[in-house]
Coordinates of N, CA and C in Angstrom, one line a residue:
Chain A
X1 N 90.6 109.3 114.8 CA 91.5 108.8 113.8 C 93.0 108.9 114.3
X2 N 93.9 108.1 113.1 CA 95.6 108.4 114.0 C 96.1 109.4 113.5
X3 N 96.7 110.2 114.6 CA 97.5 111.8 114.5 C 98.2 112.4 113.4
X4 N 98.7 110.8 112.8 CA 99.5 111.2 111.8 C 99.4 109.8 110.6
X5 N 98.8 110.6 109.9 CA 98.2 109.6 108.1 C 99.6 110.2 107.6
X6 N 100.2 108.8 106.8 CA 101.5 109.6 105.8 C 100.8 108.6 104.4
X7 N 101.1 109.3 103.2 CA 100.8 108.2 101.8 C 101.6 107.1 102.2
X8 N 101.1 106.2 101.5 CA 101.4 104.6 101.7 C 102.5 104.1 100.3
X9 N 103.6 103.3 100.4 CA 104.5 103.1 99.6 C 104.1 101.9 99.2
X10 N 105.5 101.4 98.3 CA 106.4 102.2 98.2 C 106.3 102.9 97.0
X11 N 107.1 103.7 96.9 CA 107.3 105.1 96.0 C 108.6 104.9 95.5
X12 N 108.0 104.8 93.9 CA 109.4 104.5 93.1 C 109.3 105.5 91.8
X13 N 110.9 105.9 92.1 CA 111.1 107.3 91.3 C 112.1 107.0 90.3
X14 N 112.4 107.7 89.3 CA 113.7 107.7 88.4 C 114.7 108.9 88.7
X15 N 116.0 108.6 89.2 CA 116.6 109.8 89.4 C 116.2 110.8 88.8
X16 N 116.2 111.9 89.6 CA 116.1 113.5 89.3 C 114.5 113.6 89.4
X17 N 113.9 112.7 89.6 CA 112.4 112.8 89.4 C 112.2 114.1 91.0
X18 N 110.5 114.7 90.7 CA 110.1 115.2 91.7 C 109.7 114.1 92.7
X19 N 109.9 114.4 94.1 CA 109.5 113.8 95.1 C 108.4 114.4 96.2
X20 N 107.0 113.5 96.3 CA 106.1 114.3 97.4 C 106.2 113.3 98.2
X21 N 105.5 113.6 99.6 CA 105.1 112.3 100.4 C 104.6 113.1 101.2
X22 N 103.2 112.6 101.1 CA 102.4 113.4 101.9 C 102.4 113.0 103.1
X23 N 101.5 114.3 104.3 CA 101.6 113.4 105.7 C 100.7 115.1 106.2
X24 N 99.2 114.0 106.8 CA 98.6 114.9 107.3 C 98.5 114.3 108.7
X25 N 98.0 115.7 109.2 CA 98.0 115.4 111.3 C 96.2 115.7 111.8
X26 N 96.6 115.3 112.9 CA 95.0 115.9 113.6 C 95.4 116.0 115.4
X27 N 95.3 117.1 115.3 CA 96.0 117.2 116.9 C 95.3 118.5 117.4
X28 N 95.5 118.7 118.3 CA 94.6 120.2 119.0 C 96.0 120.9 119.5
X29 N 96.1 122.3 119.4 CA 96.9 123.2 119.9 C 98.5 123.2 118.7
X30 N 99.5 123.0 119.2 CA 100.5 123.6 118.3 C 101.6 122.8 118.0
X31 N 101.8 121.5 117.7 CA 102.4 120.4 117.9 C 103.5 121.0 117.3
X32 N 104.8 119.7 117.5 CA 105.8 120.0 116.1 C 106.0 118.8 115.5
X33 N 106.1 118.9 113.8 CA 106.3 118.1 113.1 C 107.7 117.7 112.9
X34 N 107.9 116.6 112.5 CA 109.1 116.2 111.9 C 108.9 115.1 110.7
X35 N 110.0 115.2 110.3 CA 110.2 113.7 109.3 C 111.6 113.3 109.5
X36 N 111.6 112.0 109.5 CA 113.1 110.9 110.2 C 112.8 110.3 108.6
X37 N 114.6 109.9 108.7 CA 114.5 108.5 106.9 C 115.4 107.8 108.4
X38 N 114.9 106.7 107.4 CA 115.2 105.4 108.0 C 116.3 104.8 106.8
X39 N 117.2 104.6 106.9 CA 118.5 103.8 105.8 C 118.4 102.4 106.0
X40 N 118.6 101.8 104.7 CA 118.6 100.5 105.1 C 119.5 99.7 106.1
X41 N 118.9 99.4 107.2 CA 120.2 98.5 108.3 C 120.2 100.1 109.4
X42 N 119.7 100.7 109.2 CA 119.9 101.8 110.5 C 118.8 102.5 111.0
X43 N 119.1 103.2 112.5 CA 118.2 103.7 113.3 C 117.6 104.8 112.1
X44 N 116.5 105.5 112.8 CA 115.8 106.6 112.2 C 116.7 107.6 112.6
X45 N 116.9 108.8 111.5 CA 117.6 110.1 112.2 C 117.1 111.1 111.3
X46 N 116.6 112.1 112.6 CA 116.0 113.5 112.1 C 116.2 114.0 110.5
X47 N 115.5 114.2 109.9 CA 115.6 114.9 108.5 C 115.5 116.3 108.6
X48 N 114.5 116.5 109.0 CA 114.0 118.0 109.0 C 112.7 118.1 109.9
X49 N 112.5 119.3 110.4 CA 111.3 119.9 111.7 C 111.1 121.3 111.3
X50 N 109.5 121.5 112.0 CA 109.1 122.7 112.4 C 108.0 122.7 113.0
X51 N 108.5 123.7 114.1 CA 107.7 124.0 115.5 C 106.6 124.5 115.5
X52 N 106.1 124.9 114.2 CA 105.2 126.4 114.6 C 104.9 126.6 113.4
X53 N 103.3 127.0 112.8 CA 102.6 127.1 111.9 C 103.5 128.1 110.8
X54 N 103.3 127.3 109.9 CA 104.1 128.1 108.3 C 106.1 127.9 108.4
X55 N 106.0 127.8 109.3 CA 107.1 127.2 109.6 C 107.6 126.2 107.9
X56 N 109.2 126.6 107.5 CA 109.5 125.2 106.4 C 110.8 124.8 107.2
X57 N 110.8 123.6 107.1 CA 112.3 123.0 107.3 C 112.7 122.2 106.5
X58 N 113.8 122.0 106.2 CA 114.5 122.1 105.1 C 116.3 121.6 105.6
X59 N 116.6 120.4 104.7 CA 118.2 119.9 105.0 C 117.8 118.7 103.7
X60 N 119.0 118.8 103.2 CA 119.7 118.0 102.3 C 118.6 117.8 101.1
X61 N 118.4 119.1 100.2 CA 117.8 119.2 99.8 C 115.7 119.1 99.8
X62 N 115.8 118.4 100.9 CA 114.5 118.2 101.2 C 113.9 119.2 102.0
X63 N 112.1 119.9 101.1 CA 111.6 120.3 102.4 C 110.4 120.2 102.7
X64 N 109.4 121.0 104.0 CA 108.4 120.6 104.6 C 107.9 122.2 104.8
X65 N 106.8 122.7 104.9 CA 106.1 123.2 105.1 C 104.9 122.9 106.1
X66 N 104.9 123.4 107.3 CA 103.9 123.4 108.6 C 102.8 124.0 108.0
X67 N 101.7 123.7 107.9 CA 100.4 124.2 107.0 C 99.5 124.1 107.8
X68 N 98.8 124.7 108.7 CA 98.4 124.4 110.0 C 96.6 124.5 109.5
X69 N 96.6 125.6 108.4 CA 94.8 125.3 107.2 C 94.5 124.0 106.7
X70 N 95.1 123.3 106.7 CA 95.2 122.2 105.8 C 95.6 120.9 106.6
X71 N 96.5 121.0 107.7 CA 97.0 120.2 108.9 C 97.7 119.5 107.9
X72 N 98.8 120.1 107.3 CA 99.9 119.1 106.8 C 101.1 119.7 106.7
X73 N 102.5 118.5 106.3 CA 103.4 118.5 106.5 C 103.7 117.9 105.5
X74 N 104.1 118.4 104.1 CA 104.2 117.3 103.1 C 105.8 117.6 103.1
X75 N 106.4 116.5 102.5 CA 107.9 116.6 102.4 C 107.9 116.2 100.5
X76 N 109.0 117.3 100.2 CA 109.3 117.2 99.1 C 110.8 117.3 98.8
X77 N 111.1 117.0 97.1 CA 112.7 117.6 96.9 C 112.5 117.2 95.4
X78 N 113.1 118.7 95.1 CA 112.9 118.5 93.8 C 114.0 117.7 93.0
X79 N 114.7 117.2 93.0 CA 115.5 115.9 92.4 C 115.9 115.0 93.0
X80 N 115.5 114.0 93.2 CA 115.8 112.8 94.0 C 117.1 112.2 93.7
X81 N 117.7 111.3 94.0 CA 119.4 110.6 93.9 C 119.1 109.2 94.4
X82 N 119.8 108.0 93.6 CA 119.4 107.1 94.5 C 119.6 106.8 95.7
X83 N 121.0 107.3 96.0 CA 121.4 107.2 97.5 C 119.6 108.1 98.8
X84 N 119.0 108.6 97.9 CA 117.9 108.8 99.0 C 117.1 108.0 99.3
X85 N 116.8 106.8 98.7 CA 115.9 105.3 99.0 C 116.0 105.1 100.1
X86 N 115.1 105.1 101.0 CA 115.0 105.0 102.6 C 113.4 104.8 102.5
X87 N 113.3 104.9 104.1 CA 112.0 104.7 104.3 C 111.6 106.2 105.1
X88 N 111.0 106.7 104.8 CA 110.4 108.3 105.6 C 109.3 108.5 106.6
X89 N 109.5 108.9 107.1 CA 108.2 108.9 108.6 C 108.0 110.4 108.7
X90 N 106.9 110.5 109.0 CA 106.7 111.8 109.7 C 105.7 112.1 110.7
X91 N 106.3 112.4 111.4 CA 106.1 112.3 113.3 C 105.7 113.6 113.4
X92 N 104.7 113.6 115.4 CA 104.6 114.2 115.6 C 104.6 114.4 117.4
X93 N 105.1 115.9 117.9 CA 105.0 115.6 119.4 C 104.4 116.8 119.7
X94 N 103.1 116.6 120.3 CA 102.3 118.1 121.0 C 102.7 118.3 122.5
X95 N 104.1 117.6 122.8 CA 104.9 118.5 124.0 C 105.1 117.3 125.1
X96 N 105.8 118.1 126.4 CA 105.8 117.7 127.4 C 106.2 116.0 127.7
X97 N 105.6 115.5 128.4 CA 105.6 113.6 128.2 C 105.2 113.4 127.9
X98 N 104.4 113.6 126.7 CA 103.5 113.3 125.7 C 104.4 112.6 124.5
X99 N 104.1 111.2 123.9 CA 104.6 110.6 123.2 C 104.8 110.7 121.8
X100 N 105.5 110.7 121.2 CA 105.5 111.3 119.7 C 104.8 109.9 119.0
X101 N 104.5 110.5 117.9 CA 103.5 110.0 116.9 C 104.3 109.5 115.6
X102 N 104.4 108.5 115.2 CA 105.0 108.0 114.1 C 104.1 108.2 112.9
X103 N 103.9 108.0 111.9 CA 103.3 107.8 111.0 C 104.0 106.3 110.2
X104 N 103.2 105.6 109.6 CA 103.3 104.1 109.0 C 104.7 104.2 108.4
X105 N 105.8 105.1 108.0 CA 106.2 105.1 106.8 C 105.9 104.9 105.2
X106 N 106.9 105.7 104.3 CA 106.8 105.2 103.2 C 108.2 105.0 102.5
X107 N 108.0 104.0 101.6 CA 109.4 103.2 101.3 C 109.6 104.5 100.1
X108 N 110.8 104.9 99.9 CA 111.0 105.2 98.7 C 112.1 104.6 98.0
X109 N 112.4 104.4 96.4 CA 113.0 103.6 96.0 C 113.2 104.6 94.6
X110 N 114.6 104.7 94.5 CA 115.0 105.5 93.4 C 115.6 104.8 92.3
X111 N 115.7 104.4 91.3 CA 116.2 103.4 90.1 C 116.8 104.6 89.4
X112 N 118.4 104.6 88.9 CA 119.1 105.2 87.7 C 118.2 105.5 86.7
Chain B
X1 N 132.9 107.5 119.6 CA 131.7 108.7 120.2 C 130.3 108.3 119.8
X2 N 129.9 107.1 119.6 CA 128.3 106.8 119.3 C 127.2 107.6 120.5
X3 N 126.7 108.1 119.9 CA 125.2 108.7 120.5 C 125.0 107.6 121.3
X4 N 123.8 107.0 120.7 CA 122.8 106.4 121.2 C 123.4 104.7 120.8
X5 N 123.8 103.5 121.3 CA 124.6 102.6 121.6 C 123.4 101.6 122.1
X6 N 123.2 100.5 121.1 CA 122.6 99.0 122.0 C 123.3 97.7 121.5
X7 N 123.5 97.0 122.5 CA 123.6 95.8 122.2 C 123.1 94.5 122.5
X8 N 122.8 93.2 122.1 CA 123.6 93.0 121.1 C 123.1 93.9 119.5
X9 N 123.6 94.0 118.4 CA 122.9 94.1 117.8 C 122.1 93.1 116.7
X10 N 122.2 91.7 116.8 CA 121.3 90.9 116.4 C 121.3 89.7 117.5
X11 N 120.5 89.1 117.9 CA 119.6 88.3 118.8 C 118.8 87.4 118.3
X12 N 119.3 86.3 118.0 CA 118.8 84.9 117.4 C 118.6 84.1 118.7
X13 N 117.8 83.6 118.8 CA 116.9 82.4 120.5 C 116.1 81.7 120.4
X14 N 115.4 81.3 121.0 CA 114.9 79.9 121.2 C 113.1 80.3 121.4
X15 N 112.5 79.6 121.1 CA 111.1 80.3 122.2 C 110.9 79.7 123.6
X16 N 110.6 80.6 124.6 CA 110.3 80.3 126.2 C 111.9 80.7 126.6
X17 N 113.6 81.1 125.8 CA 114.2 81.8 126.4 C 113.9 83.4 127.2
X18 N 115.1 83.3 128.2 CA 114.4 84.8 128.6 C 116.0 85.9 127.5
X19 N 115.7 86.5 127.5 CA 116.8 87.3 126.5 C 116.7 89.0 127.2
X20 N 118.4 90.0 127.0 CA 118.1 91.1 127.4 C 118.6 91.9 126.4
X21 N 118.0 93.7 126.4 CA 118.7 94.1 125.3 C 119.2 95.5 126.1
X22 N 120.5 95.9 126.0 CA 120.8 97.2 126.6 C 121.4 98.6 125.6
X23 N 121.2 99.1 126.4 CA 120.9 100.5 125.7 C 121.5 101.7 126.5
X24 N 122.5 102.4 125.5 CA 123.1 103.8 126.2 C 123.2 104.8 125.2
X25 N 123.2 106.2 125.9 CA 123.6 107.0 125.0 C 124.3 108.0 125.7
X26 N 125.4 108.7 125.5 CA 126.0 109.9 125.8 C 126.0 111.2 125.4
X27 N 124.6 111.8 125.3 CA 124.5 112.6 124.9 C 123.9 113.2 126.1
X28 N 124.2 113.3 127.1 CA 123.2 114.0 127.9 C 121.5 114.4 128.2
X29 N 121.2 113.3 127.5 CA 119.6 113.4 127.8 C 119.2 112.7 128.3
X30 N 117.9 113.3 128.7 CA 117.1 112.7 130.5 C 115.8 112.0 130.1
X31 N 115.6 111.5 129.0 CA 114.4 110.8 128.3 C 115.1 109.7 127.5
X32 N 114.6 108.8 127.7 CA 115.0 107.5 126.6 C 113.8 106.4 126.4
X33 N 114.1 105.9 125.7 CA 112.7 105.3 124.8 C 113.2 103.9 124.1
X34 N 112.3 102.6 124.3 CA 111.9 101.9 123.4 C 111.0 101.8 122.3
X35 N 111.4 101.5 121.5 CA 110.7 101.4 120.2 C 110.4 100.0 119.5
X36 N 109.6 99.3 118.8 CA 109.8 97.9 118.3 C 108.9 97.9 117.0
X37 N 109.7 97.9 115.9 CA 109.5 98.0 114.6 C 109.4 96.7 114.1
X38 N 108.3 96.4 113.1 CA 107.6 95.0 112.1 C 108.5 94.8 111.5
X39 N 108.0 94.1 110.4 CA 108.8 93.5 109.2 C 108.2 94.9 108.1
X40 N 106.9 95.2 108.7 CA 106.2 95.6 107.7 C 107.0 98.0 108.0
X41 N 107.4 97.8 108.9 CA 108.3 99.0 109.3 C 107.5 99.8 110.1
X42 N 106.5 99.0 110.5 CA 105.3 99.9 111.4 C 106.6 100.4 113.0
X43 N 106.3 101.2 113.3 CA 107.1 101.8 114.7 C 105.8 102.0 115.8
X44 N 106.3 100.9 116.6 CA 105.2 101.4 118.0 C 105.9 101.9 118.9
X45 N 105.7 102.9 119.7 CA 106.5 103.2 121.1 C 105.8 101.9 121.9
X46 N 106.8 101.7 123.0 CA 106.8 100.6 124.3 C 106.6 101.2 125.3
X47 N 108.2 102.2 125.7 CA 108.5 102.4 127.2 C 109.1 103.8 127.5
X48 N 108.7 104.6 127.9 CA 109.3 106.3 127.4 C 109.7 106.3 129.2
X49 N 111.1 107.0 129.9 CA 111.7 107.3 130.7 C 112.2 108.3 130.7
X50 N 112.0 108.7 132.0 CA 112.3 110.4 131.6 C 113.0 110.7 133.4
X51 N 114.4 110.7 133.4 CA 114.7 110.9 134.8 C 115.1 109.7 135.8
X52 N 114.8 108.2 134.6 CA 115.0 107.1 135.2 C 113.1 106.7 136.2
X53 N 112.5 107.2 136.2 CA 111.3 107.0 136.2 C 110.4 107.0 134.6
X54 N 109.3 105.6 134.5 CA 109.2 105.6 133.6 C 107.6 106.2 133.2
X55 N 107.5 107.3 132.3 CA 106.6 107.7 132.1 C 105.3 107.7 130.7
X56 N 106.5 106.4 130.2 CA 105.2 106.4 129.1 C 105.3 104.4 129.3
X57 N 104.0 104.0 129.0 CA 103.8 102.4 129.1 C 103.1 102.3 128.7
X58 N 103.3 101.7 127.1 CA 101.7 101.6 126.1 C 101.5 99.9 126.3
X59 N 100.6 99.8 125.7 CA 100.0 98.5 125.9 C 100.9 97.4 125.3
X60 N 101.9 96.8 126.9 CA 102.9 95.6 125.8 C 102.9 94.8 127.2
X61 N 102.6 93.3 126.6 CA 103.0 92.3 128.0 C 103.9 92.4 128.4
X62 N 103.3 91.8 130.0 CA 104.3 92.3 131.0 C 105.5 91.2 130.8
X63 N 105.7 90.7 129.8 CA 106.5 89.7 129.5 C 108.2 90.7 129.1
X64 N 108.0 92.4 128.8 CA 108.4 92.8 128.5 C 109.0 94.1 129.8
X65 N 110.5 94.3 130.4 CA 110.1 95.1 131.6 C 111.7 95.9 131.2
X66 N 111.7 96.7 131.1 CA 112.1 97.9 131.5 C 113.2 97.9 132.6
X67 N 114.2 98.5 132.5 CA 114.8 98.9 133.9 C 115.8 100.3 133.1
X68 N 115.9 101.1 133.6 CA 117.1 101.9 133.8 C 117.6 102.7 135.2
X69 N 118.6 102.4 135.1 CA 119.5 102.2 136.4 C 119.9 103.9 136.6
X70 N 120.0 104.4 135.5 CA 120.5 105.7 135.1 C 119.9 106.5 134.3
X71 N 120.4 107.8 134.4 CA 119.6 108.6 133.2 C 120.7 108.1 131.8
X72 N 121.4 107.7 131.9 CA 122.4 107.3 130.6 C 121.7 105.8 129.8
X73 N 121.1 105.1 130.6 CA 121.3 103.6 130.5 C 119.3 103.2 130.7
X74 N 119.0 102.4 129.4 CA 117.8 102.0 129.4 C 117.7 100.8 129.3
X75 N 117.4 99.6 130.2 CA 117.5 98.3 129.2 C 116.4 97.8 129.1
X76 N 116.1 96.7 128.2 CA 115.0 96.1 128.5 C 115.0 94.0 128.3
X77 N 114.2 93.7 129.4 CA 114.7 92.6 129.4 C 113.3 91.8 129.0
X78 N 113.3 90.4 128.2 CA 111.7 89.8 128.2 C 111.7 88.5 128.6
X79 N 111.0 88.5 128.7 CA 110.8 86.9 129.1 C 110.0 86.1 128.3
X80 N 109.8 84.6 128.3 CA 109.5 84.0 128.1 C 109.2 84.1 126.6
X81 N 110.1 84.1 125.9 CA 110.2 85.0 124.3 C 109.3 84.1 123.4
X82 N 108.2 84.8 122.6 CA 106.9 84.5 121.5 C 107.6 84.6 120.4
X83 N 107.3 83.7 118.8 CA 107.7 84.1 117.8 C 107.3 85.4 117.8
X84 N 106.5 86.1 118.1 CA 105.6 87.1 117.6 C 106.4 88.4 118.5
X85 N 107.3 88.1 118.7 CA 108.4 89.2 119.7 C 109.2 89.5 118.5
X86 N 109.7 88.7 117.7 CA 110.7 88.6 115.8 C 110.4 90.1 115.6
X87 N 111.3 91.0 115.8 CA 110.8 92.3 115.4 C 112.6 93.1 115.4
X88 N 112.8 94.2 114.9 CA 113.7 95.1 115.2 C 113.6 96.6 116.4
X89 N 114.1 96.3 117.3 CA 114.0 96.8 118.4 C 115.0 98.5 118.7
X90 N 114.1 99.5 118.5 CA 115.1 100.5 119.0 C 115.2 101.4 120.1
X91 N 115.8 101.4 120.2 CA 116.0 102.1 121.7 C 116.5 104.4 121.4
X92 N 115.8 104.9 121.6 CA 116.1 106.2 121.2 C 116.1 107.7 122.5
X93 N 116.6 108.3 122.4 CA 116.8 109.1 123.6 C 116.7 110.7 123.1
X94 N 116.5 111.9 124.3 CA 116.0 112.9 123.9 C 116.0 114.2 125.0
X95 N 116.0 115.2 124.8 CA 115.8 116.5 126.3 C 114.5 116.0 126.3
X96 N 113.9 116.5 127.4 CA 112.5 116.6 127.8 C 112.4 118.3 128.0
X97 N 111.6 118.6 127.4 CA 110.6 120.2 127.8 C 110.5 120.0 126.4
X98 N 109.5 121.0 126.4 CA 109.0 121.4 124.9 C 108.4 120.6 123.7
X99 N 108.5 120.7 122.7 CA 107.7 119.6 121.2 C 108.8 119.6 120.3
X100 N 109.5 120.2 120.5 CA 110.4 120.4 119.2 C 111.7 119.9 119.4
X101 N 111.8 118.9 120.6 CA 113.5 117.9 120.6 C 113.1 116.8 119.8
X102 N 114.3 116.6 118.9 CA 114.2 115.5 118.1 C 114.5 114.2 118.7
X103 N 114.3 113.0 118.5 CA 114.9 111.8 118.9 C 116.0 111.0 118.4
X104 N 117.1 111.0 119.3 CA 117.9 110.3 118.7 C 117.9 108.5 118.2
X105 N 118.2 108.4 117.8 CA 117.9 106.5 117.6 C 119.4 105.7 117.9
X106 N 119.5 104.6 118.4 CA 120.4 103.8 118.2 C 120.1 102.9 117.0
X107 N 121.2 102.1 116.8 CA 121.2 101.2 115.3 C 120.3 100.1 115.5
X108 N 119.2 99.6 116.3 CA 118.1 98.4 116.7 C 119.1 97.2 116.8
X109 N 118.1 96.8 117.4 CA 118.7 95.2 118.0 C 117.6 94.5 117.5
X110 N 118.3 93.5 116.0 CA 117.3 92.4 115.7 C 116.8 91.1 116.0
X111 N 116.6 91.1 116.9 CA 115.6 90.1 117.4 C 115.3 88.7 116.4
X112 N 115.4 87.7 116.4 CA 114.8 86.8 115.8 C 114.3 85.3 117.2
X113 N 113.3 84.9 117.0 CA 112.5 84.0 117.7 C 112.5 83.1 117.2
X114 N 113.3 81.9 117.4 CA 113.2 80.5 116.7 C 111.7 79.7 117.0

């Protein structure tokens, strides 16, 4: 199967609402995860990572938990803003020249 | 001070033009990367370069080729352009060792195929 399943969008919230987006992996040995937002009209740029099981990462109020029982990486934040409406990925790279793994994205869309 | 730098950044053409897209970043990294995103926002890697040798080549016609001259500078040039090329194109760069370097992105170069 592909390395990295994320839920399927789009995902529409009312400000302040809870936010999940799931994103499970399947990989052998100790990868690192990440999640990129994508803005409308711009490249992807790093949101948050972690290298190493139980691992959370966490920036601008959003965070992720490495769950290595479970093989997931869910990204959450507990009050959304609309300025957060992007599209979210979460990737993965088990090292070396080995190519990182995108996952489909999901749109999110935040309404006042 | 832009990171990661391509131009042009939109690309309107003809079909059977050949068209080029270039790519830099100043960040000191020795890996750089093509990327070519849908309409639908799917992201495929293309061309992964690491050192100016290229070490990643996923399944894309050879209509599609690669050159970096430098560890700064990735470009990619295509030929004989398909509507089915209509895509947003990114170009992104990165250290090499380890799992845990993030990728930088440039702002894509959008493509359209008349």
């Amino acid at each position: 199967g592909d390395p990295v399943t994320q839920m399927e969008g789009p995902v529409t919230l009312s400000e302040e609402a809870f936010l999940t987006i799931n994103c499970t992996y399947t990989a052998t040995g100790y990868p690192s995860l990440f999640w990129y937002v994508q803005y409308p009209g711009e490249g992807l740029q790093l949101l948050l990572k972690a290298t190493k099981a139980d691992d959370k990462g966490s920036n601008k109020g959003f965070e992720a938990t490495y769950r290595k029982e479970t093989t997931s990486f869910h990204l959450e934040k507990g009050s959304v803003q609309v300025s957060d409406s992007a599209v979210y990925f979460c990737a993965l790279h088990s090292g070396g020249y080995q190519k990182v793994t995108f996952g489909t994205g999901t749109k999110l869309q935040v309404i006042p | 001070d832009t990171a990661v730098s391509q131009t042009p950044k939109y690309l309107v053409t003809q079909m059977g033009n050949d068209k080029s897209i270039k790519c830099e970043q100043n960040l000191g990294h020795d890996t750089m990367y093509w990327y070519k995103q849908d309409s639908k926002k799917f992201l495929k890697i293309m061309f992964s370069y690491n050192n100016k040798e290229l070490i990643i080549n996923e399944t894309v016609p050879n209509r599609f080729s690669p050159k970096s001259p430098d560890k700064a500078h990735l470009n990619l040039h295509i030929n004989s352009l398909e509507l089915g090329d209509s895509a947003v194109y990114f170009c992104a760069s990165s250290r090499s060792g380890g799992s845990g370097n993030e990728q930088f992105f440039g702002p894509g170069t959008r493509l359209t195929v008349l």
